[in-house]
XYZ file of C-alpha atoms in Angstrom:
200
model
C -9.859 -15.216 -7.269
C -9.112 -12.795 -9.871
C -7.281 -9.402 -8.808
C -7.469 -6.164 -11.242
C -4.131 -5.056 -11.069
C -1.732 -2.291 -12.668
C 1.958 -1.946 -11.909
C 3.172 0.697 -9.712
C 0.204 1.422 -8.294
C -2.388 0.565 -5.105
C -2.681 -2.561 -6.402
C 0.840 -3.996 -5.709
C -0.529 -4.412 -2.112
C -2.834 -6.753 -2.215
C -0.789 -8.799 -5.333
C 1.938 -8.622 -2.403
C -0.766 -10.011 0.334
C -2.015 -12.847 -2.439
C 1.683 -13.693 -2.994
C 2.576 -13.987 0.389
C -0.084 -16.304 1.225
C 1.105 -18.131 -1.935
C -2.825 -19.220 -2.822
C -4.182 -18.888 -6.789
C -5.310 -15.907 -8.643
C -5.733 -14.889 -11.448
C -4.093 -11.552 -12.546
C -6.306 -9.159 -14.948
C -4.206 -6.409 -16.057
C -5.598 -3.032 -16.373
C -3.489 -0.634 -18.426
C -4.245 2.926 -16.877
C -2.153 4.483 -19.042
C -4.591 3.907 -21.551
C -6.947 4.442 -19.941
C -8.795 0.839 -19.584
C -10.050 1.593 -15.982
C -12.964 3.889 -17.781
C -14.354 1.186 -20.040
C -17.576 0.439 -19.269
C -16.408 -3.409 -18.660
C -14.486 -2.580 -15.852
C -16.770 0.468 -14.808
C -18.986 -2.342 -13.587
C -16.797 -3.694 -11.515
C -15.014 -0.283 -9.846
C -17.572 2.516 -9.860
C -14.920 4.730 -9.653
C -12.376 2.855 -12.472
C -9.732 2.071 -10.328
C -7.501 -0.331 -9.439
C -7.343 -3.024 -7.520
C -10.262 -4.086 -6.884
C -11.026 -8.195 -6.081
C -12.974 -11.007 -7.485
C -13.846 -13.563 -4.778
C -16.192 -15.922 -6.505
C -18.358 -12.912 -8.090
C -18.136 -10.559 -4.793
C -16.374 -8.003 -5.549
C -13.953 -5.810 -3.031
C -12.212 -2.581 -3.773
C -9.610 -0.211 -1.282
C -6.551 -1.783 -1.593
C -5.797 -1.819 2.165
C -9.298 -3.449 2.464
C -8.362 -6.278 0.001
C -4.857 -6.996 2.251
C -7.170 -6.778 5.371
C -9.769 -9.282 4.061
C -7.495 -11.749 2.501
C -5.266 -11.879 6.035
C -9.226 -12.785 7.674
C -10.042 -15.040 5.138
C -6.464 -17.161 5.181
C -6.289 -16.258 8.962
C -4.497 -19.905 9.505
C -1.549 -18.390 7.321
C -1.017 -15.968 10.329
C -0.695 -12.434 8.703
C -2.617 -10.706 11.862
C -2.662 -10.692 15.156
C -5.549 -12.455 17.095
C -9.020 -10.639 17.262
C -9.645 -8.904 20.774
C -5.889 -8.855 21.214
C -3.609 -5.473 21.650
C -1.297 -6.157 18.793
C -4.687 -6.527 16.951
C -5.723 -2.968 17.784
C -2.314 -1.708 16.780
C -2.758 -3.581 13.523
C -5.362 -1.462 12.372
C -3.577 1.769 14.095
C -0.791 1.428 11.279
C -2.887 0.018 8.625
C -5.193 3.549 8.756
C -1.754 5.745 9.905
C -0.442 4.706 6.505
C -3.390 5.359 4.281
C -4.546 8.476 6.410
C -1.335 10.032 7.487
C 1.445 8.807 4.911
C -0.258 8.197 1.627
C -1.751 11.376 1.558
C 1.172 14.142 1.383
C 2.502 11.497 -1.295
C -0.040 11.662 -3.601
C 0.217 15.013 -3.456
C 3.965 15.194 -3.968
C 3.124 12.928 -7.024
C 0.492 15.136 -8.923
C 3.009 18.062 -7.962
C 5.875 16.399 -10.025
C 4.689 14.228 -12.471
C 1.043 14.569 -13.486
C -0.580 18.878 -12.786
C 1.003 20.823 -15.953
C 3.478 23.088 -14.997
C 1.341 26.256 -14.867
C -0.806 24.251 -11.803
C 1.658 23.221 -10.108
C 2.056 25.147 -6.327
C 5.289 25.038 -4.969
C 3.602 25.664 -1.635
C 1.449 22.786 -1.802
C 4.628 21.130 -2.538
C 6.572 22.149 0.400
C 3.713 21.313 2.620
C 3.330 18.108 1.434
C 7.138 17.215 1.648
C 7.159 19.188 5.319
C 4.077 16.880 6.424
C 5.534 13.819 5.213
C 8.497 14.645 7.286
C 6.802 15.167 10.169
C 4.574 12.072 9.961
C 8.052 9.478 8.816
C 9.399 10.719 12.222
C 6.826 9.546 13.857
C 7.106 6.104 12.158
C 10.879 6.243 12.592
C 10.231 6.208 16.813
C 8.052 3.379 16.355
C 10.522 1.162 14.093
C 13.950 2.160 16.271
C 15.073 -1.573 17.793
C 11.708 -3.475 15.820
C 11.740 -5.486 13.246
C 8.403 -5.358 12.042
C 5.245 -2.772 12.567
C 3.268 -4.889 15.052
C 4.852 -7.499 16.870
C 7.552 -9.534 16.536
C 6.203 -11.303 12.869
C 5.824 -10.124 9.674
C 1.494 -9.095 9.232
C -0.678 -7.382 6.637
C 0.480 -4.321 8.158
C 3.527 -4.205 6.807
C 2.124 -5.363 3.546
C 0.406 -1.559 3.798
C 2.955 0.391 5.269
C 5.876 -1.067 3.303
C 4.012 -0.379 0.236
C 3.479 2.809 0.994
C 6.913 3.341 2.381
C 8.340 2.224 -0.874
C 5.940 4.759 -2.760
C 7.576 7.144 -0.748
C 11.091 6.280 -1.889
C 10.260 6.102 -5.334
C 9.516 9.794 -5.100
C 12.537 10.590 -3.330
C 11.117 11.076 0.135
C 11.771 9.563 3.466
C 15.490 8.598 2.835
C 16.824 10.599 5.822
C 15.099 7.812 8.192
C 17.232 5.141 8.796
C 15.633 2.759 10.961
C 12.651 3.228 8.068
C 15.064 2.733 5.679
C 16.250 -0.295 6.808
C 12.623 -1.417 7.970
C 11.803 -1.135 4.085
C 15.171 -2.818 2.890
C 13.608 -6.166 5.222
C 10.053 -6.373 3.538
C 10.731 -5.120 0.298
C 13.368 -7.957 0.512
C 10.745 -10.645 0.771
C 10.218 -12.607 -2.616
C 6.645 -12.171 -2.264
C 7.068 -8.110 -2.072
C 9.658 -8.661 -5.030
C 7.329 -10.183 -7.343
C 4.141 -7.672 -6.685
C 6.552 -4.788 -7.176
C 8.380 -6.388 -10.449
């Protein structure tokens, strides 16, 4: 397997998932800094020139929280989800999608707000939205993770592969530190070699 991968972006999830499951890959970095994703090389294997995406023996996968999801499946015996046709399963996907749909979203806009729209775009109101929603939607996490160790169950899944990842993107921006059973939740699976070395 070969993963396209740049730090400090989408792509430390599935490195995270691969390490985890502690099977070869091969690592092809992508500098998007200078702009590599756009060649037409790699064009032909991301239509859109991002990253990750996932060579599995010439099939190609892209959406990073599709790549954790289909690598859990495919190494099922490793045990990083919850049994088909079981509850915890159903919640497995609940916080897989609440992350990408719910979370990620105000983030990336906090993101292009600070660091990438030139000053004269920049809205503080789509700002304060953004950090206002984020709020609103870490609360919600914070309920779930009071007394729990991990996201779904009582194990450590792909889910938290997605949600820590996204939790620690949070942080980085200087959001979501007011939430300390999050806090804490993060502080366990950022802890994890595994998380260490995709994040390095």
């Amino acid at each position: 397997m070969k993963l396209y991968f740049c730090p400090q972006t989408r792509a430390t999830r599935p490195r995270w998932m691969l390490e985890e499951l502690g099977v070869p890959y091969e690592l092809a970095l992508i500098d998007v800094m200078k702009g590599e994703q756009k060649q037409e090389s790699y064009m032909k294997v991301h239509p859109l020139g991002y990253v990750p995406a996932l060579d599995d023996g010439g099939h190609i996968f892209f959406e990073s929280a599709a790549i954790v999801q289909y690598l859990a499946d495919k190494y099922a015996d490793k045990g990083f989800a919850p049994a088909l046709g079981s509850k915890e399963r159903g919640e497995y996907y609940q916080w897989i999608s609440f992350a990408m749909t719910e979370l990620e979203p105000s983030l990336v806009t906090i993101l292009m707000q600070t660091r990438f729209l030139p000053e004269d775009q920049r809205s503080p109101e789509a700002m304060a939205k953004a950090v206002a929603r984020y709020k609103v939607v870490c609360a919600v996490l914070e309920e779930r993770m009071k007394n729990r160790e991990y996201i779904v169950g009582d194990r450590f899944s792909a889910a938290d592969i997605v949600v820590g990842a996204v939790l620690f993107f949070g942080t980085m921006l200087g959001q979501g530190k007011e939430f300390p059973a999050l806090q804490a939740y993060l502080g366990r699976v950022t802890a994890r070699p595994a998380a260490k070395k995709a994040f390095a």
